PDB file of C-alpha atoms in Angstrom:
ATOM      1  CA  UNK A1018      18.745  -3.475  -4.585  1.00 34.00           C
ATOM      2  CA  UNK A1019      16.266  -5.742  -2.609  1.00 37.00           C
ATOM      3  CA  UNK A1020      13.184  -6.702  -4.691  1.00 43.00           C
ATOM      4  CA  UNK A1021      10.173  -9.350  -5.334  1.00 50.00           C
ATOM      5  CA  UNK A1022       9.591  -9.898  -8.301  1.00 47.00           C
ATOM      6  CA  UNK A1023       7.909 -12.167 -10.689  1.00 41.00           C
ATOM      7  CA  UNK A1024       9.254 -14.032 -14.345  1.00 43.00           C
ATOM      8  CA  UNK A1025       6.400 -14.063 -15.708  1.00 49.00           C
ATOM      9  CA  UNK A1026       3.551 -11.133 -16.082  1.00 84.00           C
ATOM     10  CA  UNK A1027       1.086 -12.842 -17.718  1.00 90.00           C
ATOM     11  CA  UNK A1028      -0.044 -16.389 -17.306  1.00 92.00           C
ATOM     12  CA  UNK A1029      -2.314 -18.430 -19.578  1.00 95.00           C
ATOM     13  CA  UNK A1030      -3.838 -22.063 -17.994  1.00 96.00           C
ATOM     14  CA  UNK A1031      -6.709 -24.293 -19.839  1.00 96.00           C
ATOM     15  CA  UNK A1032      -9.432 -24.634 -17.561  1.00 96.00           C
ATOM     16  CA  UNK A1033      -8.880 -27.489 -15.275  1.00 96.00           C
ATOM     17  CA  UNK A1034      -5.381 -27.485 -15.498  1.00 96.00           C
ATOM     18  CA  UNK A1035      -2.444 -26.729 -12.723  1.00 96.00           C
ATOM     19  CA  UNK A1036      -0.853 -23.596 -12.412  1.00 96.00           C
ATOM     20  CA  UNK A1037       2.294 -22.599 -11.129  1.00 96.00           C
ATOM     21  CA  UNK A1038       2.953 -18.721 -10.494  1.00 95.00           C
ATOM     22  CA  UNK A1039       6.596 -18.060  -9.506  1.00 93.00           C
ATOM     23  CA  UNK A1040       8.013 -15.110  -7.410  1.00 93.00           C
ATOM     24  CA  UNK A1041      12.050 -14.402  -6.783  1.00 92.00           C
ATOM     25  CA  UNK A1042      12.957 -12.499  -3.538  1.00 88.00           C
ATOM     26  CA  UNK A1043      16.592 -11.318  -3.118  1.00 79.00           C
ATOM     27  CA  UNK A1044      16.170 -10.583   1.002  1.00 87.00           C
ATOM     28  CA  UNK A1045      17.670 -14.020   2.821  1.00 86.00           C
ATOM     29  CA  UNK A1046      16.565 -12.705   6.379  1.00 87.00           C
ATOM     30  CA  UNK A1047      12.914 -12.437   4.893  1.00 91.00           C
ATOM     31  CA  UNK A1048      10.676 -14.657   7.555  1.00 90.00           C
ATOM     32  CA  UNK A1049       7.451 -14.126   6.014  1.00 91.00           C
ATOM     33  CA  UNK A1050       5.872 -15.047   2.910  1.00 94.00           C
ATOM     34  CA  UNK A1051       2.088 -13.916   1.426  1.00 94.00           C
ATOM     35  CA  UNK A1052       0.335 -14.680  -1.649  1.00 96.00           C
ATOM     36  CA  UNK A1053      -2.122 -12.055  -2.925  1.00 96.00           C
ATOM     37  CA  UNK A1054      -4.862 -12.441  -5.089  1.00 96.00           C
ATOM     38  CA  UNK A1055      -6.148  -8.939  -7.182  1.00 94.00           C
ATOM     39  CA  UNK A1056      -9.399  -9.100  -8.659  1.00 92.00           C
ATOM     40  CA  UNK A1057      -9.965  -6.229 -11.194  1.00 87.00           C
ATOM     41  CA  UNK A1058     -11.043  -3.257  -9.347  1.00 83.00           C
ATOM     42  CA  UNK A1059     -11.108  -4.730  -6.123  1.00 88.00           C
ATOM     43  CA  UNK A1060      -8.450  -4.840  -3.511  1.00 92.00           C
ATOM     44  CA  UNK A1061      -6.133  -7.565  -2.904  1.00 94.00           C
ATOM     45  CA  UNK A1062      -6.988 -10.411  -0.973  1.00 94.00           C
ATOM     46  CA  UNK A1063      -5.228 -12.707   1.019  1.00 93.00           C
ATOM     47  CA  UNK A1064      -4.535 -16.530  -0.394  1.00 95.00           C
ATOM     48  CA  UNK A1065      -2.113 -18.487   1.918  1.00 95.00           C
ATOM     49  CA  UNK A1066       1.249 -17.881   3.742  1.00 94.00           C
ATOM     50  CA  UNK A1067       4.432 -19.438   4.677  1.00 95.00           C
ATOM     51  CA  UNK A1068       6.970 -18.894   6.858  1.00 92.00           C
ATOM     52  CA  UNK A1069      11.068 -19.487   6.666  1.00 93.00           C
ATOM     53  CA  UNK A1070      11.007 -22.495   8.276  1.00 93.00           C
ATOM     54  CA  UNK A1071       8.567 -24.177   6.433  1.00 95.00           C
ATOM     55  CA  UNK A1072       9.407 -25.202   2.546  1.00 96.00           C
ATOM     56  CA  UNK A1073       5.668 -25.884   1.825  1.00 97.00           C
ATOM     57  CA  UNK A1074       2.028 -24.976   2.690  1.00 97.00           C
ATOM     58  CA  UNK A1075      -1.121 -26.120   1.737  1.00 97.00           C
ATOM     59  CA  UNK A1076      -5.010 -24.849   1.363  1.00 94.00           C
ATOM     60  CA  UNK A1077      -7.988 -25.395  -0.225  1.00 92.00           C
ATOM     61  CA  UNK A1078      -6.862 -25.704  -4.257  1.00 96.00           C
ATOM     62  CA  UNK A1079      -3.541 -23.519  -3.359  1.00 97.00           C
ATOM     63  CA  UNK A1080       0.060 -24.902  -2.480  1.00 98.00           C
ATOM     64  CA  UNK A1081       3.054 -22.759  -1.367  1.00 97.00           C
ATOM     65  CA  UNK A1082       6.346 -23.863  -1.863  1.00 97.00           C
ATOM     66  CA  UNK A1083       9.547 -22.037  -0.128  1.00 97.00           C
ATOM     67  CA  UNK A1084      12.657 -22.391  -1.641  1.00 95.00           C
ATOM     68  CA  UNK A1085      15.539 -20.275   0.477  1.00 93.00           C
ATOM     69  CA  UNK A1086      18.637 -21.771  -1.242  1.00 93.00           C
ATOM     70  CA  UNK A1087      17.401 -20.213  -4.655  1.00 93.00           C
ATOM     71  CA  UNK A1088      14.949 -17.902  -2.686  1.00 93.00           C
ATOM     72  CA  UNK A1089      12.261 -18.951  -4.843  1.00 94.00           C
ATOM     73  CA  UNK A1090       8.384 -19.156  -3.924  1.00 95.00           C
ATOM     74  CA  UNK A1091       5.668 -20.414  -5.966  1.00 97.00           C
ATOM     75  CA  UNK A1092       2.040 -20.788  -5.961  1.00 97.00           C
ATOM     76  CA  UNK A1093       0.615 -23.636  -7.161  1.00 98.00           C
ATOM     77  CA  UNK A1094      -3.318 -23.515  -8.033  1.00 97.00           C
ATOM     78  CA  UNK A1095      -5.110 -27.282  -8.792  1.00 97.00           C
ATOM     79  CA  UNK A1096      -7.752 -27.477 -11.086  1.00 97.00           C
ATOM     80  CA  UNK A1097      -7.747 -23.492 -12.411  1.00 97.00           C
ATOM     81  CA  UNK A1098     -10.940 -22.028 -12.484  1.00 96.00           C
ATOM     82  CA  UNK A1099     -12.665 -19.229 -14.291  1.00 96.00           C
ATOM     83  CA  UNK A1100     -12.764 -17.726 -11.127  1.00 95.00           C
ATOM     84  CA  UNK A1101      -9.142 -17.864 -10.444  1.00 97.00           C
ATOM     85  CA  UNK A1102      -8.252 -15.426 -13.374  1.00 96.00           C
ATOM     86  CA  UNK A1103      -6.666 -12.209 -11.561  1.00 95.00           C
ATOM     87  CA  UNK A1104      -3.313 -10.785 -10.714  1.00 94.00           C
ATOM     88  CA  UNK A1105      -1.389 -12.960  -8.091  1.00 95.00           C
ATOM     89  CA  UNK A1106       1.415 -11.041  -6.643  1.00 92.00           C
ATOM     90  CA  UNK A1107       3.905 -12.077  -3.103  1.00 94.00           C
ATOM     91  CA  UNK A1108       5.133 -10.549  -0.538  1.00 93.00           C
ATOM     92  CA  UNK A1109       8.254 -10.569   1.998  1.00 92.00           C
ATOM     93  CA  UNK A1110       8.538  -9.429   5.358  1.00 90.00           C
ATOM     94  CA  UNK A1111      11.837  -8.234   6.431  1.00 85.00           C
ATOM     95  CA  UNK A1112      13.164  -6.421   9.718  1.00 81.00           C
ATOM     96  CA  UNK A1113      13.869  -2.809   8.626  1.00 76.00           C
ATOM     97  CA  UNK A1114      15.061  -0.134  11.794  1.00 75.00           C
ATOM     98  CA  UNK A1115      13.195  -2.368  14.186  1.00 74.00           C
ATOM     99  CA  UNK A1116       9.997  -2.725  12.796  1.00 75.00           C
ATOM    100  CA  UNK A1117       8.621  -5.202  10.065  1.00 78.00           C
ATOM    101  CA  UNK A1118       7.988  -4.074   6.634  1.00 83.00           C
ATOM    102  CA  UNK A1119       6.868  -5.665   3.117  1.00 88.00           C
ATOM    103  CA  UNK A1120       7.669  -5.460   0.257  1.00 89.00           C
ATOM    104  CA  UNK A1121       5.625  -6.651  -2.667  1.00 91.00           C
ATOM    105  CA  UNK A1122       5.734  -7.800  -6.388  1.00 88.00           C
ATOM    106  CA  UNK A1123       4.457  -6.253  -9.102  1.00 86.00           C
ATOM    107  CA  UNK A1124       2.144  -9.211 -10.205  1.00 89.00           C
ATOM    108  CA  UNK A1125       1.519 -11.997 -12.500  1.00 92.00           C
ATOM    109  CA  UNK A1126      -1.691 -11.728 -14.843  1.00 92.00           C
ATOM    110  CA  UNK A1127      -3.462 -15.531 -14.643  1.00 95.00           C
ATOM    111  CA  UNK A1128      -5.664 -16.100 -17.073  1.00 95.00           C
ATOM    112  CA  UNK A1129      -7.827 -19.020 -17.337  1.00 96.00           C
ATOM    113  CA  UNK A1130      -8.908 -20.591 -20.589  1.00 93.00           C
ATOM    114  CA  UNK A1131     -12.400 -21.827 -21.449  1.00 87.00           C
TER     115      UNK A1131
ATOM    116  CA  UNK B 276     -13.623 -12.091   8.531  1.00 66.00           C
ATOM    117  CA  UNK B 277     -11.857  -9.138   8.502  1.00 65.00           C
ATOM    118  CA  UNK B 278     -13.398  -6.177   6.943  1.00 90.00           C
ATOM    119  CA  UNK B 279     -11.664  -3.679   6.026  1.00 95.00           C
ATOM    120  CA  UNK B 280     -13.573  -0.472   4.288  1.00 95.00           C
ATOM    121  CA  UNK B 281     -12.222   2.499   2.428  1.00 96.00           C
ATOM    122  CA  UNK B 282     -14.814   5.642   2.109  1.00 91.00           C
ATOM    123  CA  UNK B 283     -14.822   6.087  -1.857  1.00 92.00           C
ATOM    124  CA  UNK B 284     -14.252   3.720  -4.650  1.00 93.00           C
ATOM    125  CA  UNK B 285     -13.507   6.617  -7.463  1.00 95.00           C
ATOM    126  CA  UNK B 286     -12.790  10.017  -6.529  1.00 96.00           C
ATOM    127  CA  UNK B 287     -12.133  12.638  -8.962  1.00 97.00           C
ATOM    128  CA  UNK B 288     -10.174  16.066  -7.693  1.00 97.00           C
ATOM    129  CA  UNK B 289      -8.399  19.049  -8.951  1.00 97.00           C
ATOM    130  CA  UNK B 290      -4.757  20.114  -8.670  1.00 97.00           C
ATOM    131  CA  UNK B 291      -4.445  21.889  -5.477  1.00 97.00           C
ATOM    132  CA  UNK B 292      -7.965  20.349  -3.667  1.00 97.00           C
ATOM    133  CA  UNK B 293      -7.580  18.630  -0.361  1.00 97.00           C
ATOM    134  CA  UNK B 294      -8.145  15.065  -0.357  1.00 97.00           C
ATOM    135  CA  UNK B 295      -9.255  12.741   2.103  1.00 97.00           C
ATOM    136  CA  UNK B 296      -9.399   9.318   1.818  1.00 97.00           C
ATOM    137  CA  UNK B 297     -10.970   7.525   4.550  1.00 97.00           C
ATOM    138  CA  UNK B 298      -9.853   3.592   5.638  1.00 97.00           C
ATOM    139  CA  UNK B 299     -11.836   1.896   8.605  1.00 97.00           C
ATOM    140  CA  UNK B 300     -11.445  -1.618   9.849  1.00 96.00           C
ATOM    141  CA  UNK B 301     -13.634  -3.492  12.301  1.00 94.00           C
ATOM    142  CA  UNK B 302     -11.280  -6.306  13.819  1.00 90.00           C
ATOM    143  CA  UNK B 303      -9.773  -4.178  16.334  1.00 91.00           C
ATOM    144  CA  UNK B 304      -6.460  -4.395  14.656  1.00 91.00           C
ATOM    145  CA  UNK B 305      -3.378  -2.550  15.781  1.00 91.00           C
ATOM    146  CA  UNK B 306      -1.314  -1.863  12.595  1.00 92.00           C
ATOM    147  CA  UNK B 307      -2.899   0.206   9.364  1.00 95.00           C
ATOM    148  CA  UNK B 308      -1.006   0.729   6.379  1.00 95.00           C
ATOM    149  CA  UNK B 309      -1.810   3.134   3.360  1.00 97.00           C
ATOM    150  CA  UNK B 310       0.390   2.169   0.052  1.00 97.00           C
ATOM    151  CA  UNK B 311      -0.595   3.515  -3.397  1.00 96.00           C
ATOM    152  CA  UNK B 312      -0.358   1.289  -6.471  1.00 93.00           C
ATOM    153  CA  UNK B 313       0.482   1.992  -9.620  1.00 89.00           C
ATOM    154  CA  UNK B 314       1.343   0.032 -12.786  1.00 82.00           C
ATOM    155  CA  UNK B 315       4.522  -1.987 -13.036  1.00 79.00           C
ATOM    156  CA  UNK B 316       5.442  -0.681  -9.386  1.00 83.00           C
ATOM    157  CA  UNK B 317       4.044  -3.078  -6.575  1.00 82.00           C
ATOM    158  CA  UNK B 318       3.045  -1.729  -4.118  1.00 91.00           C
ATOM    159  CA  UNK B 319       4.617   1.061  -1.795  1.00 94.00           C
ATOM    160  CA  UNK B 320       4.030   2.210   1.278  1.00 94.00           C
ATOM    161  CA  UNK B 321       3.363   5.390   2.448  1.00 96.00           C
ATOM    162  CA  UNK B 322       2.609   5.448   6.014  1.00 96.00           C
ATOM    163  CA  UNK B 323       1.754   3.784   8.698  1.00 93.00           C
ATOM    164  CA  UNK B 324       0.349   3.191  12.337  1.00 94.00           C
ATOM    165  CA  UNK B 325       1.047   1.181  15.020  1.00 90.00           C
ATOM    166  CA  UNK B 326      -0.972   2.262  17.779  1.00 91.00           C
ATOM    167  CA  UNK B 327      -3.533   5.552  18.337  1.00 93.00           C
ATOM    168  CA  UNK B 328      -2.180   8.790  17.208  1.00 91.00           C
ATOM    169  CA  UNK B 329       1.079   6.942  16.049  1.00 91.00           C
ATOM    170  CA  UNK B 330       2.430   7.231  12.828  1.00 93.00           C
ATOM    171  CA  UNK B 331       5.593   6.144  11.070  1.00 91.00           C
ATOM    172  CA  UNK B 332       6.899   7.269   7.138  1.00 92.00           C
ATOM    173  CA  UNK B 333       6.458   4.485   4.910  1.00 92.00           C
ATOM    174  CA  UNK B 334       8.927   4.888   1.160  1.00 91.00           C
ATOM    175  CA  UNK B 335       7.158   7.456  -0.220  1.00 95.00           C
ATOM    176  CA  UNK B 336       5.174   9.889   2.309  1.00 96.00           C
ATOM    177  CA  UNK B 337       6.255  13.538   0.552  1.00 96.00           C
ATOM    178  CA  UNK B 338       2.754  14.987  -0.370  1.00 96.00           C
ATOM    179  CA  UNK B 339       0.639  12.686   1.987  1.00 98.00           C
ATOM    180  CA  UNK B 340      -0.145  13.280   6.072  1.00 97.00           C
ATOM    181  CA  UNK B 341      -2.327  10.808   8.178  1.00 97.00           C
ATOM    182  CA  UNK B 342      -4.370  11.174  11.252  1.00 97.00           C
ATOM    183  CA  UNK B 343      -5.093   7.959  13.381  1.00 97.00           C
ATOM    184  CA  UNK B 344      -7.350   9.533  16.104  1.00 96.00           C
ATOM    185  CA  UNK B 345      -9.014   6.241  16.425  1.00 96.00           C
ATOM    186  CA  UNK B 346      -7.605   2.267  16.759  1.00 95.00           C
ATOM    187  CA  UNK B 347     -10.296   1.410  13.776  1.00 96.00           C
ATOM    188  CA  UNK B 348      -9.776   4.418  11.344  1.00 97.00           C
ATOM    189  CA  UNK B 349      -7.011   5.540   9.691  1.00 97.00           C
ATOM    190  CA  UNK B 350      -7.120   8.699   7.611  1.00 97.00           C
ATOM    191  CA  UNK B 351      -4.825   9.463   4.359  1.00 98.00           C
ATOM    192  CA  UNK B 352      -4.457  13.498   3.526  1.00 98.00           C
ATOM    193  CA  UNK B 353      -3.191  14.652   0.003  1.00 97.00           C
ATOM    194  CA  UNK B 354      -2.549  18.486   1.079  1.00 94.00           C
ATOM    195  CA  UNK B 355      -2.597  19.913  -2.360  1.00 97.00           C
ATOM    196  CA  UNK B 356      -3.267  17.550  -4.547  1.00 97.00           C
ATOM    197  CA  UNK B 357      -0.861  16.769  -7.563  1.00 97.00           C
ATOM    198  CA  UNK B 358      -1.450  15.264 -10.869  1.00 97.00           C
ATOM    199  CA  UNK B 359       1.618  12.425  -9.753  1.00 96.00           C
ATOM    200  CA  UNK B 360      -0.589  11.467  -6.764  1.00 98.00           C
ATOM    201  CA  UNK B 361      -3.342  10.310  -9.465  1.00 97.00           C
ATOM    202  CA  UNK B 362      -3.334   6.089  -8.491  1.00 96.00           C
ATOM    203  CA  UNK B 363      -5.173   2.855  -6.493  1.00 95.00           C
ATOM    204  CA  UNK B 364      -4.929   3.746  -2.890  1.00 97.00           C
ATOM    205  CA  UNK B 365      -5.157   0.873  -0.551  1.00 97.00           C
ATOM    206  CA  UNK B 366      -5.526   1.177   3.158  1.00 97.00           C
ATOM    207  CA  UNK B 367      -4.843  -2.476   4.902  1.00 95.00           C
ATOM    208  CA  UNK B 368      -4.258  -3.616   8.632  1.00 94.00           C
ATOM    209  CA  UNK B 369      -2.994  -6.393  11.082  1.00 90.00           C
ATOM    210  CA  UNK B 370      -2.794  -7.771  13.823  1.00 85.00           C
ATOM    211  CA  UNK B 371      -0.033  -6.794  15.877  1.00 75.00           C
ATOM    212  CA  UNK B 372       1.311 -10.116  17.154  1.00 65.00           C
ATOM    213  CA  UNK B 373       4.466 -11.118  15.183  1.00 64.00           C
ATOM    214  CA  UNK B 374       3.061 -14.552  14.098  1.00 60.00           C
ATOM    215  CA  UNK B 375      -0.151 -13.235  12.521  1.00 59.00           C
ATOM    216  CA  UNK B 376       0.693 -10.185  10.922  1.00 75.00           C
ATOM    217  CA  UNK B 377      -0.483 -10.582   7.746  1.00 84.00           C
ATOM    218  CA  UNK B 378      -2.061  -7.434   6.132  1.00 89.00           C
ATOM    219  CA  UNK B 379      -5.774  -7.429   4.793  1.00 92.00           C
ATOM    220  CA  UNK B 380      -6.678  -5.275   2.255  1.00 95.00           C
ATOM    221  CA  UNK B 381      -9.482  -2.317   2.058  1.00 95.00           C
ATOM    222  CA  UNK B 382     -11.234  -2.428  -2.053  1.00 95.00           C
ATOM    223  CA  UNK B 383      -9.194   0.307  -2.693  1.00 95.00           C
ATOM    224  CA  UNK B 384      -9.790   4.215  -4.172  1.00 96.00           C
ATOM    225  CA  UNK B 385      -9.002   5.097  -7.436  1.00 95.00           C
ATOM    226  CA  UNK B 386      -7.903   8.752  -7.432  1.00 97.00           C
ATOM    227  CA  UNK B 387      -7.983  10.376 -10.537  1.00 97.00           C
ATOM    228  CA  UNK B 388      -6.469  14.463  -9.966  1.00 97.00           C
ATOM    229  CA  UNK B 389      -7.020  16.465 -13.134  1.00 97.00           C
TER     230      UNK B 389
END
């Protein structure tokens, strides 16, 4: 069936270094792409997005990268911080009966070394 | 910034209670969502709302009714509440315009039914 998922669930980065949090998505007609940082107890918020016709996105510390021949996406964090340890999980849109929907990975644990 | 509130953080409620979990959002958004999440699952969606007194079945709406009576406030029911409905409930909303539909995120409920 169609899913997002994630290889890795838990993620362990010295502080100061790069990290890279991978998502697979099996839905090519996907258009829309979220990252989704989850704080513990708190809801998730939003990081940066991306759209199918662009293969890569930047903000502040954060890169997206879109790959639709593998339909890979990554998030790429410079310079982890303390504050950067949380559960990072994506999300596709899709058409579904006329209407948009998302579906969503389970999450990656990041955790950020002292 | 868009705010978007949920009425409880923790709830705790007996088999058979009626539950209400209350989700409010303050950027005039069109679209509100409520998904549950639960470990090693993602999230999934259980209904949601396009307009005023609109509502649409998300994947998993058997146990659960909503009530959008308002554009800002979107309502989540648990009839008779069930052990199996004990999870993080998160209430989110969007815009409505197809380029800027990302979803933000309410802090979540944490519904524990003994």
């Amino acid at each position: 069936g169609e899913s997002v998922g994630l290889h890795l669930p838990t993620l362990s980065v010295q502080e100061g270094d790069n990290s890279i949090i991978n998502c697979a998505y099996s839905n090519s007609a996907s258009d829309y792409f979220i990252w989704y940082k989850q704080e513990s107890g708190k809801g998730p918020q939003f990081i940066i997005d991306i759209r199918s016709n662009m293969d890569k996105r930047q903000g502040q510390r954060v890169t997206v990268l879109l790959n639709k021949t593998v339909k890979h996406l990554s998030l790429q964090i410079a310079a982890t911080q303390p504050g950067d340890s949380a559960v990072y999980f994506c999300a596709e849109r899709k058409i579904q009966s006329g209407t948009y929907k998302y579906i969503f990975g389970t999450g990656t644990r990041l955790k950020v070394l002292a | 910034d868009v705010k978007v509130t949920q009425s409880s953080r923790y709830l705790v409620k007996r088999t058979g209670e009626k539950v209400f979990l209350e989700c409010v959002q303050d950027m005039d958004h069109e679209n509100m969502f409520w998904y549950r999440q639960d470990p090693g699952l993602g999230l999934r969606l259980i209904y949601f709302s396009y307009d005023v007194k609109m509502k649409e079945k998300g994947d998993i709406p058997e146990g659960y009714s909503v009530s959008r009576e308002k554009k800002e406030r979107f309502s989540l029911i648990l009839e008779s509440a069930s052990t199996n409905q004990t999870s993080m409930y998160l209430c989110a909303s969007s815009l409505a315009r197809r380029q800027k539909e990302t979803q933000y995120f309410g802090p979540g409920t944490r519904l524990l039914v003994l």
